[in-house]
Amino acid sequence: MTGVNSPVRVPRRPDRPRKARRRGPGAGPRAILRRPRARAALNDAALWLLMAWPLVTVHDVPLLLRVPAAPLLALAAALSRRAPLAAAAVPAALSLAATPELFTSTFSPALVVLSFLLGRRAEHVRPSIVAAAVLCAAGLVAALTLPGADLWDWSTLVTTVVFAAVLPWLLGRFRRQQYELQSAGWELAARMEREQQLVAERTRLRERSRIAGDMHDSLGHDLSLIAVRAAGLQVSRGVDEDARASAAELRQAAADATERLHRIIGLLRQDSSGLSQGAPEITSETVPELVGRTAASGVDIVLHRNGGDAPPEEAPAAPSAPLPPMVDRAVHRVVQEAVTNAMKHAPGSRIAVALRREDDCLSVRVHNSATADASDAVPPDAVPPAPESGSGTGLIGLDERVRQLGGTFRARPTRDGFEVAARLPLTPGPLPRAPADAPIGPSRSQEELAQARRRVHRGVVNVLWIPVAATAALAVLMYGFQIYTSHESVLSRGTYDKLRVGTAESSVTPRLPGYQYDEETRPSGVPPDPADSDECRFYRTATFADSPLYRLCFRDGRLSAKDRVTRERTARDRDDR
């Protein structure tokens, strides 16, 4: 029997399939693709397929080299995130093993892709440049030592390094710097939003302080009137002792309420004025104790008192003459904030705190020097994280505190680090009025954005001029080598006349130049070689390319023929000219 609130079962249509139930929050392809490790594994697998595809479609390298290349390229794809330089070295080594010219249609695509990822993911530049130089040096050694190789093979290797490795690496560096510029821009936008929120909050607090001041003036006046009337009632005639005692209690209660109201409103006004109208903050720690506590935690910090060194453990606990309470707290606050910023933004740097007391003022200076190995603490990663940044209100608060005491404050970067300095008068004086928009040192976000823009601009310039300069230098080098080989392949007329047919090859070879006209191919346009010769060598009669040639032919280890031949210019030679 079905009641009013009983569920009614609707029969399922036989042609409508039942929906699959989710087994859990992590099930399903979309959920798996949201995982960073799964996406990285899929990207590496796609990268390996892209690099391994020429192994199947292109056959310009031996099969014995293509078979082990597949797992090696898979290893390179896996290392492309944590060790991009080692990953880029894999196709370079395979190409060099295939040919001393380094250029192969099988491994060059992998070299291009991994070189781009090297520039995109590597943190430092120097290891990549050193690796390219080592590769060129290895190619030069191979060209000079391997049989059948010459410097023309090395020129092809250098050209391949420039266009298949250096140029993609530069494009990867440009993309990395562009990403850093975008990150710096978003960081600047986020910081501006935080500053807007701070400004709005300060505006609200100032308005509340004004309201509190108005309440103080109004209620204080009313309470003062109550106290005056109670005092008049207390001394009036015709009032008995009980009424006079009650009037005295009422007058004292009004005076106490007025004093408490003054203290409360004074605390509220501290936020907008910066001057302590109530009780100052209470702390018993001195600057030497702060430096000693910081040094005990392992920070390299030293204290200088009046131009001399004072180790933290040997520094006196307090100056010889006590400082005014507000000046003492301001000095402690400046040193504390500066040391905190140095430990946060320049870990491992040396911090120097200097205190100098004169007759009418006290100077404090905190300087942290940059360290040479600061970048070693950053682990290599595909994309570096954005630099940590604070709200930037610490230095603003210090400037306001020092200014309210009539002193001067300065925070600026130096040639070897960063410096925070303040000068505080020991006697109260008129408060200087600083403009509301007075800058406190250079803006860190502006500097970071400008540096990122300079890096991107430098990357664009490098992408343009480095390949052009390398190609021009290689062309000049090979042209000079061609002139050198042309000069060294000239056989003098006197030596040619002294050669006799039938002389042993072992005695003829030492008198010949070090280079031939063309050691690999036969010169075009020369007459056929004599039939009774096994080998013929050609030497120049002059340095110019169109000069006649000397032909020396050998058979059975002896000079069998010698003559002077003239090249007949063919259609191909005319096209070349």
Coordinates of C-alpha atoms in Angstrom, one line a residue:
M1 CA 0.0 0.0 0.0
T2 CA 1.4 3.4 -1.0
G3 CA 0.9 6.3 1.3
V4 CA 0.9 10.0 0.5
N5 CA 4.6 10.5 1.4
S6 CA 5.8 7.2 0.0
P7 CA 8.3 7.3 -2.9
V8 CA 6.9 6.3 -6.3
R9 CA 9.2 4.2 -8.4
V10 CA 9.3 5.1 -12.1
P11 CA 10.2 2.1 -14.3
R12 CA 13.4 2.6 -16.2
R13 CA 13.1 2.6 -20.0
P14 CA 14.9 -0.5 -21.5
D15 CA 16.7 1.6 -24.1
R16 CA 18.2 4.1 -21.6
P17 CA 21.5 2.8 -20.2
R18 CA 22.1 3.1 -16.5
K19 CA 24.6 5.9 -15.5
A20 CA 27.8 4.7 -14.2
R21 CA 28.4 5.4 -10.6
R22 CA 31.5 7.3 -9.6
R23 CA 33.8 5.2 -7.6
G24 CA 35.5 8.1 -5.8
P25 CA 36.6 11.7 -6.1
G26 CA 39.8 10.7 -7.9
A27 CA 38.2 8.5 -10.5
G28 CA 37.7 9.4 -14.1
P29 CA 40.1 10.7 -16.8
R30 CA 39.5 14.3 -16.1
A31 CA 40.3 13.9 -12.4
I32 CA 43.5 12.1 -13.3
L33 CA 44.5 14.8 -15.7
R34 CA 44.1 17.4 -12.9
R35 CA 47.0 15.8 -11.0
P36 CA 50.3 17.5 -11.7
R37 CA 52.3 14.2 -11.7
A38 CA 49.9 12.6 -14.2
R39 CA 50.1 15.7 -16.5
A40 CA 53.9 15.7 -16.3
A41 CA 54.1 12.0 -17.1
L42 CA 51.8 12.5 -20.1
N43 CA 53.8 15.4 -21.4
D44 CA 57.0 13.5 -21.1
A45 CA 55.5 10.6 -23.0
A46 CA 54.4 12.9 -25.8
L47 CA 57.8 14.4 -25.8
W48 CA 59.4 11.0 -26.2
L49 CA 57.1 10.1 -29.0
L50 CA 57.9 13.3 -30.8
M51 CA 61.7 12.6 -30.5
A52 CA 61.4 8.9 -31.3
W53 CA 59.3 9.3 -34.4
P54 CA 62.3 9.9 -36.8
L55 CA 63.8 6.6 -35.6
V56 CA 61.0 4.9 -37.5
T57 CA 60.6 7.2 -40.5
V58 CA 64.2 8.3 -41.2
H59 CA 67.0 5.9 -41.9
D60 CA 70.1 8.1 -42.1
V61 CA 71.9 6.4 -39.1
P62 CA 72.7 2.7 -38.7
L63 CA 70.2 0.4 -37.1
L64 CA 72.7 -0.5 -34.3
L65 CA 72.5 3.2 -33.2
R66 CA 68.8 3.6 -33.7
V67 CA 67.9 0.6 -31.4
P68 CA 69.6 1.9 -28.2
A69 CA 68.5 5.5 -29.1
A70 CA 64.9 4.8 -28.2
P71 CA 65.4 4.1 -24.5
L72 CA 68.0 6.9 -24.3
L73 CA 65.6 9.4 -25.7
A74 CA 63.0 8.2 -23.2
L75 CA 65.6 8.8 -20.4
A76 CA 66.2 12.3 -21.8
A77 CA 62.4 13.0 -21.8
A78 CA 62.3 11.9 -18.1
L79 CA 65.3 14.1 -17.2
S80 CA 64.1 17.2 -19.1
R81 CA 62.6 18.6 -15.9
R82 CA 65.1 17.9 -13.2
A83 CA 68.3 17.8 -15.3
P84 CA 67.6 19.6 -18.6
L85 CA 71.3 19.9 -19.5
A86 CA 71.8 16.2 -19.2
A87 CA 68.7 15.6 -21.3
A88 CA 70.0 17.9 -24.1
A89 CA 73.3 16.1 -24.0
V90 CA 71.7 12.8 -25.0
P91 CA 70.7 13.7 -28.6
A92 CA 74.0 15.6 -29.0
A93 CA 76.0 12.5 -28.1
L94 CA 73.9 10.3 -30.4
S95 CA 74.4 12.8 -33.3
L96 CA 78.1 13.0 -32.7
A97 CA 78.3 9.2 -32.6
A98 CA 76.5 9.0 -35.9
T99 CA 78.6 11.6 -37.8
P100 CA 81.4 14.1 -36.9
E101 CA 79.3 16.8 -38.6
L102 CA 76.6 16.4 -35.8
F103 CA 73.8 17.0 -38.2
T104 CA 71.4 14.1 -38.7
S105 CA 67.7 14.1 -39.6
T106 CA 67.1 11.5 -36.9
F107 CA 68.4 13.2 -33.8
S108 CA 68.4 16.9 -34.8
P109 CA 64.6 17.4 -33.9
A110 CA 65.3 16.0 -30.5
L111 CA 68.3 18.3 -30.1
V112 CA 66.2 21.3 -31.0
V113 CA 63.3 20.5 -28.7
L114 CA 65.6 19.6 -25.7
S115 CA 67.7 22.7 -26.2
F116 CA 64.6 24.9 -26.1
L117 CA 63.5 23.1 -22.9
L118 CA 67.0 23.7 -21.5
G119 CA 66.7 27.4 -22.0
R120 CA 63.2 27.4 -20.6
R121 CA 63.8 25.4 -17.5
A122 CA 67.5 25.8 -16.5
E123 CA 68.2 28.3 -13.8
H124 CA 71.8 29.2 -14.7
V125 CA 73.2 30.2 -18.0
R126 CA 76.9 29.4 -17.6
P127 CA 76.6 25.5 -17.7
S128 CA 74.8 25.7 -21.0
I129 CA 77.4 27.9 -22.6
V130 CA 80.2 25.7 -21.3
A131 CA 78.4 22.6 -22.7
A132 CA 78.1 24.2 -26.1
A133 CA 81.8 25.1 -26.1
V134 CA 82.8 21.6 -25.0
L135 CA 80.7 20.1 -27.8
C136 CA 82.4 22.3 -30.4
A137 CA 85.8 21.4 -28.9
A138 CA 85.0 17.7 -29.1
G139 CA 84.0 18.1 -32.7
L140 CA 87.3 19.9 -33.5
V141 CA 89.2 17.0 -31.9
A142 CA 87.2 14.5 -33.9
A143 CA 87.8 16.4 -37.1
L144 CA 91.5 16.4 -36.5
T145 CA 91.9 12.8 -35.4
L146 CA 89.3 10.7 -37.1
P147 CA 90.2 9.2 -40.5
G148 CA 88.2 10.8 -43.3
A149 CA 87.2 13.9 -41.3
D150 CA 88.5 17.4 -41.9
L151 CA 87.8 21.0 -40.7
W152 CA 84.9 21.3 -43.1
D153 CA 83.1 18.7 -41.0
W154 CA 83.8 20.8 -38.0
S155 CA 82.4 23.8 -39.6
T156 CA 79.2 21.9 -40.3
L157 CA 79.2 20.8 -36.6
V158 CA 79.5 24.4 -35.4
T159 CA 76.7 25.5 -37.7
T160 CA 74.5 22.7 -36.4
V161 CA 75.3 23.7 -32.8
V162 CA 74.4 27.4 -33.5
F163 CA 71.1 26.7 -35.3
A164 CA 70.0 23.4 -33.7
A165 CA 71.1 24.1 -30.1
V166 CA 72.1 27.7 -29.4
L167 CA 69.2 29.3 -31.2
P168 CA 66.5 27.1 -29.6
W169 CA 68.2 27.6 -26.2
L170 CA 68.0 31.4 -26.7
L171 CA 64.3 31.1 -27.6
G172 CA 63.8 29.1 -24.4
R173 CA 65.6 31.8 -22.4
F174 CA 63.4 34.4 -24.0
R175 CA 60.3 32.5 -23.1
R176 CA 61.5 32.1 -19.5
Q177 CA 62.3 35.8 -19.1
Q178 CA 58.9 36.6 -20.6
Y179 CA 57.3 34.4 -18.0
E180 CA 59.3 36.2 -15.3
L181 CA 58.1 39.6 -16.7
Q182 CA 54.5 38.4 -16.5
S183 CA 55.0 37.1 -13.0
A184 CA 56.5 40.4 -11.9
G185 CA 53.6 42.3 -13.4
W186 CA 51.0 40.1 -11.6
E187 CA 53.0 40.4 -8.4
L188 CA 53.0 44.2 -8.8
A189 CA 49.2 44.2 -9.5
A190 CA 48.6 42.1 -6.4
R191 CA 50.9 44.4 -4.3
M192 CA 49.0 47.4 -5.5
E193 CA 45.7 45.8 -4.5
R194 CA 47.1 45.1 -1.1
E195 CA 48.3 48.7 -0.8
Q196 CA 44.8 49.9 -1.9
Q197 CA 43.3 47.8 0.9
L198 CA 45.8 49.2 3.4
V199 CA 45.0 52.7 2.3
A200 CA 41.3 52.1 2.7
E201 CA 41.8 50.6 6.1
R202 CA 43.9 53.5 7.2
T203 CA 41.3 56.0 5.9
R204 CA 38.7 54.2 8.0
L205 CA 40.9 54.2 11.0
R206 CA 41.7 57.9 10.6
E207 CA 37.9 58.7 10.4
R208 CA 37.3 56.6 13.5
S209 CA 40.0 58.6 15.2
R210 CA 38.4 61.9 14.2
I211 CA 35.1 60.6 15.5
A212 CA 36.8 59.5 18.8
G213 CA 38.3 63.0 19.1
D214 CA 34.9 64.6 18.6
M215 CA 33.5 62.3 21.2
H216 CA 36.3 63.2 23.6
D217 CA 35.8 66.9 23.2
S218 CA 32.0 66.6 23.7
L219 CA 31.9 64.1 26.5
G220 CA 34.9 65.7 28.2
H221 CA 33.1 69.0 28.3
D222 CA 29.9 67.5 29.7
L223 CA 31.9 65.6 32.4
S224 CA 33.7 68.7 33.3
L225 CA 30.4 70.5 33.7
I226 CA 29.2 67.7 35.9
A227 CA 32.3 67.9 38.1
V228 CA 32.0 71.7 38.4
R229 CA 28.3 71.5 39.5
A230 CA 29.2 68.7 41.9
A231 CA 31.9 70.9 43.4
G232 CA 29.5 73.9 43.7
L233 CA 27.0 71.6 45.4
Q234 CA 29.7 70.4 47.8
V235 CA 30.6 73.9 49.0
S236 CA 27.1 75.4 49.0
R237 CA 25.4 76.4 52.3
G238 CA 22.4 74.6 53.7
V239 CA 23.7 71.1 52.6
D240 CA 24.2 68.5 55.2
E241 CA 27.2 66.3 55.5
D242 CA 25.7 63.3 53.7
A243 CA 24.8 65.4 50.7
R244 CA 28.2 67.1 50.7
A245 CA 29.9 63.6 50.8
S246 CA 27.8 62.5 47.9
A247 CA 28.7 65.6 45.9
A248 CA 32.4 65.0 46.6
E249 CA 32.1 61.4 45.4
L250 CA 30.2 62.6 42.2
R251 CA 33.0 65.1 41.5
Q252 CA 35.7 62.5 41.9
A253 CA 33.8 60.0 39.7
A254 CA 33.5 62.7 37.0
A255 CA 37.2 63.5 37.2
D256 CA 38.1 59.8 37.0
A257 CA 35.8 59.3 34.0
T258 CA 37.3 62.3 32.2
E259 CA 40.9 60.9 32.8
R260 CA 39.9 57.4 31.6
L261 CA 38.3 58.9 28.5
H262 CA 41.4 60.9 27.8
R263 CA 43.6 57.8 27.9
I264 CA 41.3 55.7 25.7
I265 CA 41.0 58.4 23.1
G266 CA 44.7 58.9 23.3
L267 CA 45.3 55.2 22.4
L268 CA 42.9 55.5 19.4
R269 CA 44.7 58.6 18.2
Q270 CA 48.1 56.8 18.1
D271 CA 47.1 55.0 14.9
S272 CA 46.8 58.2 12.9
S273 CA 49.3 60.6 14.5
G274 CA 52.1 58.2 15.3
L275 CA 52.8 59.9 18.6
S276 CA 52.1 58.0 21.7
Q277 CA 49.6 60.1 23.8
G278 CA 49.2 57.3 26.2
A279 CA 51.6 54.9 27.8
P280 CA 54.5 53.9 25.5
E281 CA 55.1 50.3 24.5
I282 CA 56.9 48.4 27.3
T283 CA 59.9 46.3 26.5
S284 CA 63.1 45.9 28.4
E285 CA 65.3 44.5 25.6
T286 CA 68.1 46.8 24.5
V287 CA 69.9 47.0 21.1
P288 CA 73.0 45.0 22.3
E289 CA 70.7 42.3 23.7
L290 CA 68.8 42.2 20.4
V291 CA 72.1 41.8 18.5
G292 CA 73.3 39.1 21.0
R293 CA 70.1 37.2 20.7
T294 CA 70.3 37.3 16.9
A295 CA 74.0 36.2 16.9
A296 CA 73.1 33.3 19.2
S297 CA 70.7 32.0 16.5
G298 CA 73.5 31.6 14.0
V299 CA 73.3 34.9 12.1
D300 CA 76.6 36.7 11.1
I301 CA 76.0 40.0 12.9
V302 CA 78.3 42.5 14.5
L303 CA 77.7 45.6 16.6
H304 CA 79.8 48.8 16.3
R305 CA 79.6 51.3 19.1
N306 CA 80.9 54.9 18.4
G307 CA 83.1 53.7 15.6
G308 CA 84.5 50.6 17.3
D309 CA 83.7 46.9 17.3
A310 CA 81.7 45.5 20.1
P311 CA 80.9 41.8 20.0
P312 CA 77.4 41.0 21.0
E313 CA 78.5 39.0 24.0
E314 CA 80.8 41.7 25.3
A315 CA 78.7 44.8 24.5
P316 CA 77.3 46.7 27.5
A317 CA 73.7 46.2 28.3
A318 CA 72.9 49.9 28.1
P319 CA 74.5 53.3 27.2
S320 CA 76.4 55.3 29.8
A321 CA 73.6 57.9 29.9
P322 CA 70.0 56.8 29.6
L323 CA 68.2 57.7 26.4
P324 CA 64.7 59.2 26.2
P325 CA 62.1 56.4 26.3
M326 CA 60.7 57.2 22.8
V327 CA 64.2 57.5 21.3
D328 CA 65.3 54.2 22.9
R329 CA 62.2 52.4 21.5
A330 CA 62.6 54.0 18.1
V331 CA 66.3 52.8 17.9
H332 CA 65.3 49.3 19.0
R333 CA 62.5 49.3 16.4
V334 CA 64.8 50.4 13.6
V335 CA 67.4 47.8 14.3
Q336 CA 64.8 45.0 14.8
E337 CA 63.0 45.8 11.5
A338 CA 66.3 46.1 9.5
V339 CA 67.7 42.9 10.9
T340 CA 64.5 41.0 10.2
N341 CA 64.4 42.3 6.6
A342 CA 68.1 41.3 6.1
M343 CA 67.4 37.8 7.4
K344 CA 64.3 37.5 5.2
H345 CA 65.5 38.9 1.8
A346 CA 69.3 38.3 2.1
P347 CA 69.8 35.1 4.1
G348 CA 73.5 34.3 4.8
S349 CA 74.6 37.9 4.4
R350 CA 76.8 39.7 7.0
I351 CA 74.9 42.3 9.0
A352 CA 76.6 45.3 10.6
V353 CA 74.8 47.4 13.2
A354 CA 76.5 50.8 14.0
L355 CA 75.4 53.1 16.9
R356 CA 77.0 56.5 17.3
R357 CA 75.9 58.9 20.1
E358 CA 76.7 62.6 19.9
D359 CA 75.8 65.5 22.1
D360 CA 72.4 66.2 20.7
C361 CA 71.6 63.2 18.5
L362 CA 71.9 59.4 18.1
S363 CA 72.7 57.8 14.7
V364 CA 71.9 54.2 13.9
R365 CA 72.9 52.3 10.7
V366 CA 72.2 48.7 9.7
H367 CA 73.9 47.4 6.6
N368 CA 73.8 43.9 5.2
S369 CA 76.3 42.9 2.5
A370 CA 75.4 40.7 -0.4
T371 CA 76.8 37.1 -0.5
A372 CA 78.5 35.6 -3.6
D373 CA 76.8 32.2 -3.1
A374 CA 73.3 33.4 -2.5
S375 CA 72.1 31.9 -5.7
D376 CA 73.4 28.4 -4.8
A377 CA 70.6 28.0 -2.2
V378 CA 68.0 28.1 -5.0
P379 CA 67.2 24.6 -6.2
P380 CA 67.0 24.1 -10.0
D381 CA 63.4 23.6 -11.3
A382 CA 61.5 23.9 -14.4
V383 CA 60.0 27.3 -13.6
P384 CA 61.4 29.2 -10.6
P385 CA 58.8 30.4 -8.1
A386 CA 58.0 34.1 -7.8
P387 CA 60.2 36.0 -5.3
E388 CA 58.8 36.4 -1.8
S389 CA 57.7 39.9 -1.0
G390 CA 56.1 41.6 2.0
S391 CA 53.6 44.3 2.2
G392 CA 56.3 47.0 2.3
T393 CA 54.8 48.8 5.3
G394 CA 57.7 48.1 7.7
L395 CA 59.9 50.9 6.3
I396 CA 57.0 53.2 6.1
G397 CA 56.2 52.7 9.7
L398 CA 59.9 53.3 10.7
D399 CA 60.0 56.5 8.7
E400 CA 56.8 57.7 10.4
R401 CA 58.1 56.8 13.8
V402 CA 61.5 58.6 13.3
R403 CA 59.8 61.6 11.7
Q404 CA 57.5 62.1 14.6
L405 CA 60.5 62.3 16.9
G406 CA 62.0 65.0 14.7
G407 CA 64.7 62.7 13.1
T408 CA 65.5 61.6 9.6
F409 CA 65.2 58.1 8.1
R410 CA 66.8 56.6 5.0
A411 CA 66.5 53.1 3.4
R412 CA 68.3 52.4 0.1
P413 CA 70.3 49.7 -1.8
T414 CA 74.1 50.1 -1.8
R415 CA 76.7 48.7 -4.2
D416 CA 77.2 45.6 -2.0
G417 CA 73.9 45.2 -0.2
F418 CA 71.2 47.3 1.5
E419 CA 71.4 50.0 4.2
V420 CA 68.9 51.4 6.7
A421 CA 70.0 54.5 8.6
A422 CA 68.2 56.9 11.1
R423 CA 69.3 60.0 12.9
L424 CA 67.3 60.8 16.1
P425 CA 67.6 64.0 18.2
L426 CA 68.0 63.5 22.0
T427 CA 66.1 66.7 22.8
P428 CA 62.5 67.3 21.7
G429 CA 62.0 69.8 19.0
P430 CA 59.5 70.9 16.4
L431 CA 58.1 68.0 14.3
P432 CA 59.0 68.3 10.6
R433 CA 56.1 67.9 8.2
A434 CA 56.9 65.5 5.4
P435 CA 54.8 65.4 2.2
A436 CA 52.3 62.6 2.0
D437 CA 53.8 61.2 -1.2
A438 CA 57.4 61.4 -0.1
P439 CA 59.1 58.1 -1.4
I440 CA 61.0 56.0 1.1
G441 CA 63.8 54.6 -1.0
P442 CA 63.2 53.0 -4.4
S443 CA 60.1 50.9 -4.9
R444 CA 61.0 47.2 -4.9
S445 CA 58.2 46.2 -7.2
Q446 CA 59.2 48.9 -9.7
E447 CA 62.8 47.7 -9.6
E448 CA 61.8 44.0 -10.1
L449 CA 59.5 44.9 -13.0
A450 CA 62.3 47.1 -14.6
Q451 CA 64.8 44.2 -14.1
A452 CA 62.4 41.7 -15.7
R453 CA 61.9 44.0 -18.7
R454 CA 65.6 44.5 -19.1
R455 CA 66.1 40.7 -19.1
V456 CA 63.4 40.2 -21.7
H457 CA 64.9 43.0 -23.9
R458 CA 68.4 41.4 -23.5
G459 CA 67.0 38.0 -24.4
V460 CA 65.4 39.4 -27.6
V461 CA 68.7 41.1 -28.6
N462 CA 70.6 37.8 -27.9
V463 CA 68.2 35.8 -30.0
L464 CA 69.0 38.1 -32.9
W465 CA 72.7 38.9 -32.7
I466 CA 74.2 35.7 -31.3
P467 CA 73.3 33.4 -34.2
V468 CA 74.3 36.2 -36.7
A469 CA 77.6 36.8 -34.9
A470 CA 78.4 33.1 -34.7
T471 CA 77.6 32.5 -38.3
A472 CA 79.7 35.5 -39.4
A473 CA 82.6 34.3 -37.2
L474 CA 82.4 30.8 -38.6
A475 CA 82.3 32.2 -42.2
V476 CA 85.4 34.3 -41.5
L477 CA 87.1 31.3 -39.9
M478 CA 86.4 28.9 -42.7
Y479 CA 87.3 31.5 -45.3
G480 CA 90.6 32.0 -43.6
F481 CA 91.1 28.2 -43.5
Q482 CA 90.3 28.0 -47.2
I483 CA 92.9 30.6 -48.0
Y484 CA 95.4 28.7 -45.8
T485 CA 94.7 25.4 -47.5
S486 CA 94.9 27.0 -50.9
H487 CA 98.3 28.4 -50.1
E488 CA 99.5 25.2 -48.6
S489 CA 98.4 23.1 -51.6
V490 CA 100.6 25.0 -54.1
L491 CA 103.5 22.8 -55.6
S492 CA 106.4 25.0 -56.6
R493 CA 107.7 24.8 -60.1
G494 CA 111.2 23.9 -58.9
T495 CA 110.0 21.0 -56.9
Y496 CA 107.9 19.8 -59.8
D497 CA 110.8 19.9 -62.2
K498 CA 113.0 17.8 -59.8
L499 CA 110.5 15.0 -59.6
R500 CA 111.4 12.1 -61.8
V501 CA 109.1 9.4 -63.1
G502 CA 109.9 6.0 -61.5
T503 CA 111.0 7.6 -58.1
A504 CA 109.6 5.8 -55.1
E505 CA 106.5 7.3 -53.5
S506 CA 108.2 7.3 -50.1
S507 CA 110.8 9.8 -51.4
V508 CA 108.3 11.9 -53.4
T509 CA 105.7 12.4 -50.6
P510 CA 108.0 14.4 -48.2
R511 CA 108.6 17.0 -50.9
L512 CA 105.0 17.5 -51.6
P513 CA 102.7 20.2 -50.0
G514 CA 100.7 19.3 -46.9
Y515 CA 97.4 19.7 -48.6
Q516 CA 96.1 18.6 -52.1
Y517 CA 93.7 20.6 -54.3
D518 CA 90.9 18.3 -53.2
E519 CA 91.6 15.2 -51.2
E520 CA 88.1 13.7 -51.3
T521 CA 86.8 14.3 -54.8
R522 CA 88.3 14.5 -58.3
P523 CA 88.5 18.1 -59.7
S524 CA 86.0 18.7 -62.4
G525 CA 87.1 19.5 -65.9
V526 CA 90.5 17.7 -65.9
P527 CA 91.5 15.2 -68.5
P528 CA 91.2 11.4 -67.7
D529 CA 93.9 9.8 -65.7
P530 CA 96.6 7.6 -67.4
A531 CA 95.5 4.0 -67.7
D532 CA 98.7 2.7 -66.0
S533 CA 98.1 4.6 -62.7
D534 CA 96.5 3.5 -59.4
E535 CA 96.2 6.9 -57.8
C536 CA 96.5 10.5 -59.0
R537 CA 97.1 13.6 -56.8
F538 CA 96.4 17.2 -57.8
Y539 CA 98.3 20.3 -56.6
R540 CA 97.9 24.0 -57.4
T541 CA 100.4 25.9 -59.4
A542 CA 99.2 29.1 -57.8
T543 CA 96.9 30.2 -54.9
F544 CA 94.0 31.2 -57.2
A545 CA 91.3 28.7 -57.9
D546 CA 91.4 29.1 -61.7
S547 CA 95.1 28.3 -62.0
P548 CA 96.3 25.2 -63.8
L549 CA 97.0 22.0 -61.7
Y550 CA 99.9 19.6 -61.4
R551 CA 98.9 16.0 -61.6
L552 CA 101.1 13.3 -60.0
C553 CA 100.1 9.7 -60.7
F554 CA 101.5 6.6 -58.8
R555 CA 101.5 2.9 -59.5
D556 CA 102.9 0.1 -57.4
G557 CA 104.4 2.7 -55.0
R558 CA 106.3 4.7 -57.6
L559 CA 105.7 7.9 -59.5
S560 CA 104.3 6.7 -62.9
A561 CA 103.3 10.0 -64.5
K562 CA 103.4 13.7 -64.0
D563 CA 101.9 16.5 -66.1
R564 CA 100.3 19.9 -65.9
V565 CA 96.5 20.0 -66.6
T566 CA 94.1 22.8 -67.2
R567 CA 90.6 22.7 -66.0
E568 CA 87.9 23.0 -68.6
R569 CA 85.1 25.2 -67.3
T570 CA 81.8 23.3 -67.4
A571 CA 78.3 24.5 -67.3
R572 CA 78.2 23.8 -63.5
D573 CA 81.3 25.9 -62.9
R574 CA 79.8 28.8 -64.9
D575 CA 76.7 28.5 -62.8
D576 CA 78.8 28.5 -59.6
R577 CA 80.5 31.7 -60.8

